[in-house]
Amino acid sequence: QVQLVESGGGLVQAGGSLKLSCAASGRTFSTLRVSWFRQAPGKEREFVAAVNWRADRTYYADSVKGRFTISRDGAKNTVYLQMMSLKLDDTAVYYCAATSQRLLPPAAGAQYDYWGQGTQVTVSS
């Protein structure tokens, strides 16, 4: 079993930065693909970024490419999402998720076995 706990959310002005963390428990975490999703009020959940289990491939939604960076620290069992140049549209609850799947597109949310509780990110003007 894997448990995921997000942290690092908060209130930031447009153009600012935040770094989210997803801390995991469980021996199998190092073998899992980990992704970040987000859900804004009244909108569907959307894929943000993913890192594969070896941390040698990353994937990004077009809306965050060039602004967000996903990374993982195996020693700390933690995945990070560095968010820069934040926009009002980035306001959402951010969730990390993990899956043992390696062939499916990372944006397909149904494949994820484990989800965190979410952390709120609010970008103000």
A tleap script that builds the chain and sets N, CA, C and O, in Angstrom:
source leaprc.protein.ff14SB
mol = sequence {
  NGLN VAL GLN LEU VAL GLU SER GLY GLY GLY
  LEU VAL GLN ALA GLY GLY SER LEU LYS LEU
  SER CYS ALA ALA SER GLY ARG THR PHE SER
  THR LEU ARG VAL SER TRP PHE ARG GLN ALA
  PRO GLY LYS GLU ARG GLU PHE VAL ALA ALA
  VAL ASN TRP ARG ALA ASP ARG THR TYR TYR
  ALA ASP SER VAL LYS GLY ARG PHE THR ILE
  SER ARG ASP GLY ALA LYS ASN THR VAL TYR
  LEU GLN MET MET SER LEU LYS LEU ASP ASP
  THR ALA VAL TYR TYR CYS ALA ALA THR SER
  GLN ARG LEU LEU PRO PRO ALA ALA GLY ALA
  GLN TYR ASP TYR TRP GLY GLN GLY THR GLN
  VAL THR VAL SER CSER
}
set mol.1.N position { 0.850 -1.194 0.000 }
set mol.1.CA position { 0.000 0.000 0.000 }
set mol.1.C position { 0.882 1.238 0.000 }
set mol.1.O position { 1.938 1.262 0.632 }
set mol.2.N position { 0.444 2.255 -0.707 }
set mol.2.CA position { 1.174 3.515 -0.790 }
set mol.2.C position { 0.259 4.642 -0.338 }
set mol.2.O position { -0.892 4.727 -0.766 }
set mol.3.N position { 0.765 5.495 0.515 }
set mol.3.CA position { 0.030 6.688 0.930 }
set mol.3.C position { 0.766 7.920 0.442 }
set mol.3.O position { 1.991 8.000 0.528 }
set mol.4.N position { 0.010 8.879 -0.070 }
set mol.4.CA position { 0.586 10.103 -0.626 }
set mol.4.C position { 0.074 11.308 0.150 }
set mol.4.O position { -1.120 11.417 0.429 }
set mol.5.N position { 0.977 12.203 0.491 }
set mol.5.CA position { 0.602 13.414 1.233 }
set mol.5.C position { 1.213 14.616 0.530 }
set mol.5.O position { 2.433 14.739 0.428 }
set mol.6.N position { 0.343 15.504 0.046 }
set mol.6.CA position { 0.806 16.719 -0.614 }
set mol.6.C position { 0.988 17.850 0.390 }
set mol.6.O position { 0.331 17.890 1.430 }
set mol.7.N position { 1.886 18.758 0.061 }
set mol.7.CA position { 2.081 19.956 0.867 }
set mol.7.C position { 2.673 21.036 -0.021 }
set mol.7.O position { 3.102 20.772 -1.144 }
set mol.8.N position { 2.688 22.257 0.499 }
set mol.8.CA position { 3.331 23.346 -0.214 }
set mol.8.C position { 2.386 24.316 -0.899 }
set mol.8.O position { 2.820 25.329 -1.448 }
set mol.9.N position { 1.096 24.011 -0.867 }
set mol.9.CA position { 0.146 24.919 -1.489 }
set mol.9.C position { 0.006 26.205 -0.686 }
set mol.9.O position { 0.517 26.321 0.428 }
set mol.10.N position { -0.692 27.162 -1.271 }
set mol.10.CA position { -0.889 28.424 -0.580 }
set mol.10.C position { -1.380 29.495 -1.524 }
set mol.10.O position { -1.814 29.222 -2.643 }
set mol.11.N position { -1.298 30.730 -1.039 }
set mol.11.CA position { -1.730 31.899 -1.802 }
set mol.11.C position { -0.498 32.604 -2.356 }
set mol.11.O position { 0.452 32.877 -1.623 }
set mol.12.N position { -0.520 32.893 -3.644 }
set mol.12.CA position { 0.621 33.550 -4.291 }
set mol.12.C position { 0.093 34.516 -5.338 }
set mol.12.O position { -0.962 34.294 -5.931 }
set mol.13.N position { 0.831 35.574 -5.554 }
set mol.13.CA position { 0.439 36.530 -6.574 }
set mol.13.C position { 0.792 36.021 -7.966 }
set mol.13.O position { 1.721 35.232 -8.139 }
set mol.14.N position { 0.049 36.477 -8.931 }
set mol.14.CA position { 0.344 36.114 -10.318 }
set mol.14.C position { 1.787 36.480 -10.647 }
set mol.14.O position { 2.269 37.556 -10.293 }
set mol.15.N position { 2.457 35.569 -11.326 }
set mol.15.CA position { 3.864 35.750 -11.647 }
set mol.15.C position { 4.797 35.145 -10.621 }
set mol.15.O position { 6.001 35.041 -10.857 }
set mol.16.N position { 4.253 34.744 -9.487 }
set mol.16.CA position { 5.061 34.163 -8.421 }
set mol.16.C position { 5.307 32.685 -8.602 }
set mol.16.O position { 4.973 32.096 -9.630 }
set mol.17.N position { 5.907 32.092 -7.566 }
set mol.17.CA position { 6.302 30.685 -7.624 }
set mol.17.C position { 5.855 29.948 -6.374 }
set mol.17.O position { 5.693 30.541 -5.307 }
set mol.18.N position { 5.662 28.658 -6.522 }
set mol.18.CA position { 5.392 27.745 -5.411 }
set mol.18.C position { 6.022 26.417 -5.739 }
set mol.18.O position { 6.191 26.064 -6.907 }
set mol.19.N position { 6.373 25.672 -4.689 }
set mol.19.CA position { 6.896 24.326 -4.888 }
set mol.19.C position { 6.052 23.369 -4.065 }
set mol.19.O position { 6.005 23.461 -2.838 }
set mol.20.N position { 5.390 22.457 -4.747 }
set mol.20.CA position { 4.579 21.449 -4.092 }
set mol.20.C position { 5.406 20.195 -3.863 }
set mol.20.O position { 6.303 19.865 -4.639 }
set mol.21.N position { 5.081 19.509 -2.780 }
set mol.21.CA position { 5.733 18.239 -2.464 }
set mol.21.C position { 4.691 17.150 -2.322 }
set mol.21.O position { 3.576 17.395 -1.863 }
set mol.22.N position { 5.061 15.957 -2.716 }
set mol.22.CA position { 4.221 14.775 -2.555 }
set mol.22.C position { 5.087 13.727 -1.868 }
set mol.22.O position { 5.944 13.101 -2.491 }
set mol.23.N position { 4.848 13.551 -0.588 }
set mol.23.CA position { 5.629 12.585 0.189 }
set mol.23.C position { 4.897 11.261 0.230 }
set mol.23.O position { 3.688 11.213 0.455 }
set mol.24.N position { 5.637 10.189 0.011 }
set mol.24.CA position { 5.013 8.879 -0.092 }
set mol.24.C position { 5.556 7.921 0.949 }
set mol.24.O position { 6.719 7.994 1.347 }
set mol.25.N position { 4.697 7.033 1.375 }
set mol.25.CA position { 5.106 5.915 2.216 }
set mol.25.C position { 4.862 4.643 1.439 }
set mol.25.O position { 3.984 4.602 0.577 }
set mol.26.N position { 5.622 3.604 1.728 }
set mol.26.CA position { 5.444 2.357 1.013 }
set mol.26.C position { 6.678 1.991 0.235 }
set mol.26.O position { 7.291 2.834 -0.421 }
set mol.27.N position { 7.040 0.730 0.309 }
set mol.27.CA position { 8.284 0.286 -0.293 }
set mol.27.C position { 8.270 0.322 -1.807 }
set mol.27.O position { 9.328 0.385 -2.432 }
set mol.28.N position { 7.081 0.283 -2.414 }
set mol.28.CA position { 7.011 0.178 -3.866 }
set mol.28.C position { 7.000 1.524 -4.572 }
set mol.28.O position { 6.926 1.573 -5.799 }
set mol.29.N position { 7.071 2.610 -3.824 }
set mol.29.CA position { 6.934 3.929 -4.426 }
set mol.29.C position { 7.964 4.169 -5.509 }
set mol.29.O position { 7.673 4.804 -6.523 }
set mol.30.N position { 9.167 3.664 -5.296 }
set mol.30.CA position { 10.234 3.909 -6.262 }
set mol.30.C position { 9.972 3.262 -7.606 }
set mol.30.O position { 10.632 3.595 -8.590 }
set mol.31.N position { 9.023 2.347 -7.665 }
set mol.31.CA position { 8.715 1.667 -8.920 }
set mol.31.C position { 7.508 2.261 -9.634 }
set mol.31.O position { 7.107 1.770 -10.690 }
set mol.32.N position { 6.935 3.296 -9.076 }
set mol.32.CA position { 5.698 3.855 -9.597 }
set mol.32.C position { 5.919 5.127 -10.410 }
set mol.32.O position { 6.806 5.926 -10.111 }
set mol.33.N position { 5.104 5.296 -11.433 }
set mol.33.CA position { 4.998 6.582 -12.114 }
set mol.33.C position { 4.198 7.502 -11.199 }
set mol.33.O position { 3.207 7.073 -10.607 }
set mol.34.N position { 4.609 8.744 -11.078 }
set mol.34.CA position { 3.906 9.706 -10.228 }
set mol.34.C position { 3.527 10.923 -11.052 }
set mol.34.O position { 4.321 11.426 -11.847 }
set mol.35.N position { 2.311 11.384 -10.853 }
set mol.35.CA position { 1.799 12.520 -11.612 }
set mol.35.C position { 1.153 13.537 -10.696 }
set mol.35.O position { 0.793 13.242 -9.556 }
set mol.36.N position { 1.018 14.723 -11.215 }
set mol.36.CA position { 0.238 15.772 -10.578 }
set mol.36.C position { -0.981 16.058 -11.467 }
set mol.36.O position { -0.876 16.178 -12.688 }
set mol.37.N position { -2.121 16.159 -10.814 }
set mol.37.CA position { -3.356 16.583 -11.446 }
set mol.37.C position { -3.855 17.800 -10.692 }
set mol.37.O position { -3.387 18.089 -9.590 }
set mol.38.N position { -4.797 18.509 -11.277 }
set mol.38.CA position { -5.415 19.626 -10.580 }
set mol.38.C position { -6.885 19.720 -10.959 }
set mol.38.O position { -7.311 19.281 -12.027 }
set mol.39.N position { -7.635 20.306 -10.049 }
set mol.39.CA position { -9.054 20.497 -10.301 }
set mol.39.C position { -9.467 21.862 -9.774 }
set mol.39.O position { -9.352 22.149 -8.583 }
set mol.40.N position { -9.948 22.688 -10.681 }
set mol.40.CA position { -10.439 24.009 -10.324 }
set mol.40.C position { -11.944 23.921 -10.071 }
set mol.40.O position { -12.598 23.007 -10.573 }
set mol.41.N position { -12.496 24.849 -9.306 }
set mol.41.CA position { -13.934 24.825 -9.025 }
set mol.41.C position { -14.758 24.824 -10.306 }
set mol.41.O position { -14.551 25.648 -11.197 }
set mol.42.N position { -15.691 23.887 -10.379 }
set mol.42.CA position { -16.573 23.822 -11.531 }
set mol.42.C position { -15.960 23.220 -12.777 }
set mol.42.O position { -16.598 23.183 -13.829 }
set mol.43.N position { -14.732 22.748 -12.670 }
set mol.43.CA position { -14.047 22.169 -13.827 }
set mol.43.C position { -13.664 20.721 -13.553 }
set mol.43.O position { -13.608 20.273 -12.407 }
set mol.44.N position { -13.405 20.011 -14.633 }
set mol.44.CA position { -12.967 18.625 -14.491 }
set mol.44.C position { -11.499 18.584 -14.074 }
set mol.44.O position { -10.735 19.520 -14.309 }
set mol.45.N position { -11.141 17.493 -13.463 }
set mol.45.CA position { -9.749 17.274 -13.108 }
set mol.45.C position { -8.907 17.201 -14.374 }
set mol.45.O position { -9.324 16.610 -15.370 }
set mol.46.N position { -7.722 17.802 -14.335 }
set mol.46.CA position { -6.870 17.778 -15.504 }
set mol.46.C position { -5.447 17.390 -15.131 }
set mol.46.O position { -4.964 17.678 -14.036 }
set mol.47.N position { -4.805 16.739 -16.060 }
set mol.47.CA position { -3.417 16.316 -15.903 }
set mol.47.C position { -2.498 17.528 -15.958 }
set mol.47.O position { -2.710 18.449 -16.746 }
set mol.48.N position { -1.478 17.516 -15.113 }
set mol.48.CA position { -0.512 18.604 -15.081 }
set mol.48.C position { 0.881 18.137 -15.511 }
set mol.48.O position { 1.472 18.692 -16.437 }
set mol.49.N position { 1.395 17.118 -14.831 }
set mol.49.CA position { 2.758 16.663 -15.123 }
set mol.49.C position { 2.953 15.260 -14.568 }
set mol.49.O position { 2.238 14.833 -13.661 }
set mol.50.N position { 3.935 14.544 -15.125 }
set mol.50.CA position { 4.244 13.195 -14.657 }
set mol.50.C position { 5.740 12.946 -14.761 }
set mol.50.O position { 6.436 13.537 -15.585 }
set mol.51.N position { 6.211 12.054 -13.900 }
set mol.51.CA position { 7.596 11.600 -13.963 }
set mol.51.C position { 7.569 10.082 -13.862 }
set mol.51.O position { 6.845 9.518 -13.041 }
set mol.52.N position { 8.370 9.419 -14.709 }
set mol.52.CA position { 8.331 7.957 -14.668 }
set mol.52.C position { 9.135 7.431 -13.484 }
set mol.52.O position { 9.765 8.192 -12.749 }
set mol.53.N position { 9.097 6.113 -13.321 }
set mol.53.CA position { 9.657 5.542 -12.093 }
set mol.53.C position { 11.169 5.699 -12.023 }
set mol.53.O position { 11.737 5.740 -10.931 }
set mol.54.N position { 11.830 5.787 -13.180 }
set mol.54.CA position { 13.286 5.951 -13.166 }
set mol.54.C position { 13.696 7.420 -13.182 }
set mol.54.O position { 14.882 7.746 -13.138 }
set mol.55.N position { 12.699 8.297 -13.245 }
set mol.55.CA position { 12.953 9.742 -13.257 }
set mol.55.C position { 13.752 10.176 -14.479 }
set mol.55.O position { 14.441 11.195 -14.443 }
set mol.56.N position { 13.660 9.410 -15.555 }
set mol.56.CA position { 14.407 9.796 -16.751 }
set mol.56.C position { 13.483 10.302 -17.852 }
set mol.56.O position { 13.931 10.654 -18.944 }
set mol.57.N position { 12.160 10.334 -17.542 }
set mol.57.CA position { 11.228 10.908 -18.498 }
set mol.57.C position { 10.184 11.720 -17.750 }
set mol.57.O position { 9.686 11.302 -16.705 }
set mol.58.N position { 9.865 12.861 -18.286 }
set mol.58.CA position { 8.825 13.701 -17.719 }
set mol.58.C position { 7.821 14.094 -18.811 }
set mol.58.O position { 8.133 14.107 -20.001 }
set mol.59.N position { 6.633 14.405 -18.365 }
set mol.59.CA position { 5.549 14.757 -19.272 }
set mol.59.C position { 4.837 15.976 -18.693 }
set mol.59.O position { 4.722 16.117 -17.475 }
set mol.60.N position { 4.362 16.851 -19.570 }
set mol.60.CA position { 3.691 18.062 -19.116 }
set mol.60.C position { 2.484 18.366 -19.986 }
set mol.60.O position { 2.470 18.103 -21.189 }
set mol.61.N position { 1.473 18.927 -19.339 }
set mol.61.CA position { 0.360 19.486 -20.101 }
set mol.61.C position { 0.862 20.729 -20.823 }
set mol.61.O position { 1.756 21.423 -20.338 }
set mol.62.N position { 0.286 20.998 -21.970 }
set mol.62.CA position { 0.714 22.168 -22.752 }
set mol.62.C position { 0.558 23.456 -21.952 }
set mol.62.O position { 1.342 24.391 -22.114 }
set mol.63.N position { -0.447 23.505 -21.096 }
set mol.63.CA position { -0.745 24.729 -20.363 }
set mol.63.C position { 0.325 25.084 -19.330 }
set mol.63.O position { 0.389 26.226 -18.876 }
set mol.64.N position { 1.170 24.110 -18.954 }
set mol.64.CA position { 2.184 24.377 -17.925 }
set mol.64.C position { 3.603 24.189 -18.450 }
set mol.64.O position { 4.568 24.473 -17.741 }
set mol.65.N position { 3.734 23.720 -19.666 }
set mol.65.CA position { 5.056 23.458 -20.232 }
set mol.65.C position { 5.896 24.724 -20.221 }
set mol.65.O position { 5.438 25.787 -20.642 }
set mol.66.N position { 7.115 24.607 -19.743 }
set mol.66.CA position { 8.006 25.758 -19.667 }
set mol.66.C position { 7.878 26.551 -18.387 }
set mol.66.O position { 8.725 27.396 -18.100 }
set mol.67.N position { 6.831 26.297 -17.606 }
set mol.67.CA position { 6.627 27.018 -16.341 }
set mol.67.C position { 6.746 26.089 -15.139 }
set mol.67.O position { 7.222 26.502 -14.082 }
set mol.68.N position { 6.316 24.836 -15.291 }
set mol.68.CA position { 6.332 23.870 -14.193 }
set mol.68.C position { 7.408 22.825 -14.443 }
set mol.68.O position { 7.704 22.478 -15.587 }
set mol.69.N position { 7.987 22.332 -13.362 }
set mol.69.CA position { 8.986 21.265 -13.450 }
set mol.69.C position { 8.684 20.203 -12.414 }
set mol.69.O position { 8.548 20.503 -11.227 }
set mol.70.N position { 8.578 18.961 -12.861 }
set mol.70.CA position { 8.353 17.843 -11.953 }
set mol.70.C position { 9.675 17.119 -11.745 }
set mol.70.O position { 10.469 16.968 -12.674 }
set mol.71.N position { 9.899 16.675 -10.516 }
set mol.71.CA position { 11.118 15.935 -10.207 }
set mol.71.C position { 10.829 14.991 -9.051 }
set mol.71.O position { 9.819 15.124 -8.361 }
set mol.72.N position { 11.733 14.031 -8.850 }
set mol.72.CA position { 11.539 13.108 -7.731 }
set mol.72.C position { 12.873 12.845 -7.056 }
set mol.72.O position { 13.927 12.816 -7.692 }
set mol.73.N position { 12.792 12.655 -5.748 }
set mol.73.CA position { 13.961 12.345 -4.929 }
set mol.73.C position { 13.714 10.967 -4.326 }
set mol.73.O position { 12.925 10.815 -3.394 }
set mol.74.N position { 14.396 9.972 -4.869 }
set mol.74.CA position { 14.185 8.607 -4.421 }
set mol.74.C position { 14.553 8.397 -2.966 }
set mol.74.O position { 13.900 7.633 -2.255 }
set mol.75.N position { 15.584 9.066 -2.534 }
set mol.75.CA position { 16.031 8.892 -1.153 }
set mol.75.C position { 14.996 9.409 -0.165 }
set mol.75.O position { 14.887 8.906 0.954 }
set mol.76.N position { 14.246 10.401 -0.579 }
set mol.76.CA position { 13.241 10.988 0.308 }
set mol.76.C position { 11.831 10.500 -0.015 }
set mol.76.O position { 10.870 10.911 0.637 }
set mol.77.N position { 11.698 9.625 -1.016 }
set mol.77.CA position { 10.365 9.159 -1.416 }
set mol.77.C position { 9.419 10.334 -1.665 }
set mol.77.O position { 8.270 10.324 -1.222 }
set mol.78.N position { 9.905 11.326 -2.365 }
set mol.78.CA position { 9.136 12.548 -2.567 }
set mol.78.C position { 9.206 12.982 -4.027 }
set mol.78.O position { 10.244 12.885 -4.681 }
set mol.79.N position { 8.077 13.459 -4.507 }
set mol.79.CA position { 8.006 14.052 -5.844 }
set mol.79.C position { 7.639 15.519 -5.672 }
set mol.79.O position { 6.810 15.872 -4.833 }
set mol.80.N position { 8.264 16.361 -6.474 }
set mol.80.CA position { 8.068 17.794 -6.365 }
set mol.80.C position { 7.448 18.351 -7.640 }
set mol.80.O position { 7.601 17.795 -8.728 }
set mol.81.N position { 6.748 19.459 -7.472 }
set mol.81.CA position { 6.268 20.214 -8.615 }
set mol.81.C position { 6.647 21.671 -8.380 }
set mol.81.O position { 6.029 22.370 -7.576 }
set mol.82.N position { 7.665 22.107 -9.090 }
set mol.82.CA position { 8.078 23.509 -9.019 }
set mol.82.C position { 7.245 24.291 -10.015 }
set mol.82.O position { 7.250 24.005 -11.212 }
set mol.83.N position { 6.531 25.280 -9.506 }
set mol.83.CA position { 5.636 26.071 -10.352 }
set mol.83.C position { 6.133 27.504 -10.392 }
set mol.83.O position { 6.312 28.137 -9.352 }
set mol.84.N position { 6.354 28.013 -11.598 }
set mol.84.CA position { 6.849 29.360 -11.762 }
set mol.84.C position { 5.920 30.129 -12.689 }
set mol.84.O position { 5.099 29.542 -13.394 }
set mol.85.N position { 6.062 31.444 -12.679 }
set mol.85.CA position { 5.235 32.312 -13.542 }
set mol.85.C position { 3.759 31.943 -13.426 }
set mol.85.O position { 3.067 31.780 -14.430 }
set mol.86.N position { 3.296 31.815 -12.206 }
set mol.86.CA position { 1.927 31.356 -11.976 }
set mol.86.C position { 0.910 32.340 -12.525 }
set mol.86.O position { 1.090 33.557 -12.482 }
set mol.87.N position { -0.161 31.764 -13.040 }
set mol.87.CA position { -1.253 32.547 -13.624 }
set mol.87.C position { -2.529 32.312 -12.816 }
set mol.87.O position { -2.633 31.357 -12.046 }
set mol.88.N position { -3.488 33.202 -13.012 }
set mol.88.CA position { -4.765 33.049 -12.321 }
set mol.88.C position { -5.391 31.687 -12.629 }
set mol.88.O position { -6.012 31.072 -11.762 }
set mol.89.N position { -5.225 31.226 -13.861 }
set mol.89.CA position { -5.811 29.951 -14.279 }
set mol.89.C position { -5.166 28.744 -13.608 }
set mol.89.O position { -5.677 27.630 -13.723 }
set mol.90.N position { -4.065 28.944 -12.917 }
set mol.90.CA position { -3.426 27.832 -12.206 }
set mol.90.C position { -4.085 27.568 -10.856 }
set mol.90.O position { -3.748 26.595 -10.183 }
set mol.91.N position { -5.012 28.419 -10.460 }
set mol.91.CA position { -5.717 28.222 -9.199 }
set mol.91.C position { -6.513 26.927 -9.245 }
set mol.91.O position { -7.340 26.726 -10.134 }
set mol.92.N position { -6.256 26.046 -8.272 }
set mol.92.CA position { -6.910 24.735 -8.245 }
set mol.92.C position { -6.437 23.980 -7.011 }
set mol.92.O position { -5.508 24.396 -6.320 }
set mol.93.N position { -7.099 22.866 -6.758 }
set mol.93.CA position { -6.565 21.892 -5.807 }
set mol.93.C position { -5.654 20.955 -6.594 }
set mol.93.O position { -6.059 20.394 -7.612 }
set mol.94.N position { -4.444 20.794 -6.124 }
set mol.94.CA position { -3.458 19.955 -6.790 }
set mol.94.C position { -3.338 18.627 -6.061 }
set mol.94.O position { -3.199 18.573 -4.839 }
set mol.95.N position { -3.395 17.557 -6.847 }
set mol.95.CA position { -3.313 16.204 -6.303 }
set mol.95.C position { -2.122 15.474 -6.913 }
set mol.95.O position { -1.841 15.619 -8.103 }
set mol.96.N position { -1.434 14.702 -6.107 }
set mol.96.CA position { -0.474 13.781 -6.689 }
set mol.96.C position { -1.095 12.391 -6.720 }
set mol.96.O position { -1.948 12.047 -5.901 }
set mol.97.N position { -0.645 11.613 -7.679 }
set mol.97.CA position { -1.187 10.280 -7.898 }
set mol.97.C position { -0.070 9.366 -8.367 }
set mol.97.O position { 0.904 9.811 -8.974 }
set mol.98.N position { -0.223 8.088 -8.080 }
set mol.98.CA position { 0.811 7.132 -8.450 }
set mol.98.C position { 0.190 5.888 -9.067 }
set mol.98.O position { -0.909 5.469 -8.704 }
set mol.99.N position { 0.928 5.310 -10.015 }
set mol.99.CA position { 0.444 4.121 -10.701 }
set mol.99.C position { 1.611 3.207 -11.064 }
set mol.99.O position { 2.740 3.660 -11.254 }
set mol.100.N position { 1.322 1.934 -11.156 }
set mol.100.CA position { 2.325 0.975 -11.599 }
set mol.100.C position { 2.318 0.833 -13.122 }
set mol.100.O position { 3.186 0.173 -13.693 }
set mol.101.N position { 1.335 1.457 -13.776 }
set mol.101.CA position { 1.263 1.395 -15.227 }
set mol.101.C position { 2.445 2.128 -15.848 }
set mol.101.O position { 2.868 3.173 -15.355 }
set mol.102.N position { 2.970 1.572 -16.931 }
set mol.102.CA position { 4.104 2.220 -17.594 }
set mol.102.C position { 3.865 2.454 -19.072 }
set mol.102.O position { 4.646 3.141 -19.730 }
set mol.103.N position { 2.794 1.890 -19.594 }
set mol.103.CA position { 2.564 1.994 -21.033 }
set mol.103.C position { 1.439 2.953 -21.381 }
set mol.103.O position { 1.407 3.499 -22.484 }
set mol.104.N position { 0.519 3.163 -20.455 }
set mol.104.CA position { -0.600 4.049 -20.750 }
set mol.104.C position { -0.149 5.499 -20.717 }
set mol.104.O position { 0.799 5.840 -20.009 }
set mol.105.N position { -0.824 6.359 -21.480 }
set mol.105.CA position { -0.497 7.789 -21.418 }
set mol.105.C position { -0.666 8.303 -19.997 }
set mol.105.O position { -1.657 7.971 -19.347 }
set mol.106.N position { 0.255 9.091 -19.501 }
set mol.106.CA position { 0.184 9.514 -18.096 }
set mol.106.C position { -1.032 10.366 -17.763 }
set mol.106.O position { -1.412 10.460 -16.596 }
set mol.107.N position { -1.650 10.989 -18.762 }
set mol.107.CA position { -2.795 11.850 -18.490 }
set mol.107.C position { -4.072 11.082 -18.176 }
set mol.107.O position { -5.045 11.673 -17.707 }
set mol.108.N position { -4.087 9.791 -18.425 }
set mol.108.CA position { -5.291 8.990 -18.190 }
set mol.108.C position { -5.457 8.734 -16.698 }
set mol.108.O position { -4.793 7.864 -16.134 }
set mol.109.N position { -6.330 9.481 -16.071 }
set mol.109.CA position { -6.466 9.431 -14.627 }
set mol.109.C position { -6.933 8.107 -14.063 }
set mol.109.O position { -6.615 7.778 -12.921 }
set mol.110.N position { -7.687 7.336 -14.846 }
set mol.110.CA position { -8.260 6.099 -14.328 }
set mol.110.C position { -7.203 5.058 -13.977 }
set mol.110.O position { -7.491 4.123 -13.230 }
set mol.111.N position { -5.995 5.200 -14.494 }
set mol.111.CA position { -4.966 4.204 -14.250 }
set mol.111.C position { -4.328 4.328 -12.870 }
set mol.111.O position { -3.628 3.417 -12.429 }
set mol.112.N position { -4.560 5.438 -12.189 }
set mol.112.CA position { -3.833 5.705 -10.955 }
set mol.112.C position { -4.484 4.990 -9.774 }
set mol.112.O position { -5.685 5.103 -9.530 }
set mol.113.N position { -3.649 4.255 -9.057 }
set mol.113.CA position { -4.129 3.459 -7.920 }
set mol.113.C position { -4.140 4.241 -6.622 }
set mol.113.O position { -4.918 3.945 -5.715 }
set mol.114.N position { -3.281 5.233 -6.537 }
set mol.114.CA position { -3.106 5.949 -5.276 }
set mol.114.C position { -3.222 7.450 -5.531 }
set mol.114.O position { -2.699 7.979 -6.511 }
set mol.115.N position { -3.921 8.111 -4.619 }
set mol.115.CA position { -4.129 9.559 -4.701 }
set mol.115.C position { -3.895 10.190 -3.333 }
set mol.115.O position { -4.177 9.602 -2.290 }
set mol.116.N position { -3.370 11.404 -3.380 }
set mol.116.CA position { -3.260 12.181 -2.150 }
set mol.116.C position { -4.548 12.934 -1.883 }
set mol.116.O position { -5.507 12.839 -2.649 }
set mol.117.N position { -4.563 13.688 -0.783 }
set mol.117.CA position { -5.769 14.409 -0.375 }
set mol.117.C position { -5.888 15.771 -1.038 }
set mol.117.O position { -6.949 16.393 -1.003 }
set mol.118.N position { -4.803 16.233 -1.640 }
set mol.118.CA position { -4.838 17.501 -2.353 }
set mol.118.C position { -4.306 18.667 -1.536 }
set mol.118.O position { -4.364 18.660 -0.306 }
set mol.119.N position { -3.789 19.666 -2.234 }
set mol.119.CA position { -3.332 20.895 -1.599 }
set mol.119.C position { -3.801 22.066 -2.459 }
set mol.119.O position { -3.691 22.036 -3.685 }
set mol.120.N position { -4.322 23.091 -1.800 }
set mol.120.CA position { -4.919 24.218 -2.520 }
set mol.120.C position { -3.841 25.200 -2.971 }
set mol.120.O position { -2.972 25.594 -2.193 }
set mol.121.N position { -3.916 25.579 -4.227 }
set mol.121.CA position { -3.063 26.639 -4.771 }
set mol.121.C position { -3.983 27.748 -5.268 }
set mol.121.O position { -4.850 27.517 -6.111 }
set mol.122.N position { -3.787 28.942 -4.742 }
set mol.122.CA position { -4.596 30.080 -5.145 }
set mol.122.C position { -3.682 31.181 -5.671 }
set mol.122.O position { -2.784 31.646 -4.970 }
set mol.123.N position { -3.921 31.586 -6.901 }
set mol.123.CA position { -3.130 32.648 -7.524 }
set mol.123.C position { -3.995 33.900 -7.603 }
set mol.123.O position { -5.086 33.880 -8.174 }
set mol.124.N position { -3.501 34.978 -7.030 }
set mol.124.CA position { -4.269 36.224 -6.990 }
set mol.124.C position { -3.653 37.257 -7.928 }
set mol.124.O position { -2.472 37.190 -8.269 }
set mol.125.N position { -4.481 38.207 -8.331 }
set mol.125.CA position { -4.001 39.264 -9.242 }
set mol.125.C position { -3.386 40.417 -8.476 }
set mol.125.O position { -2.933 41.389 -9.081 }
savepdb mol mol.pdb
quit
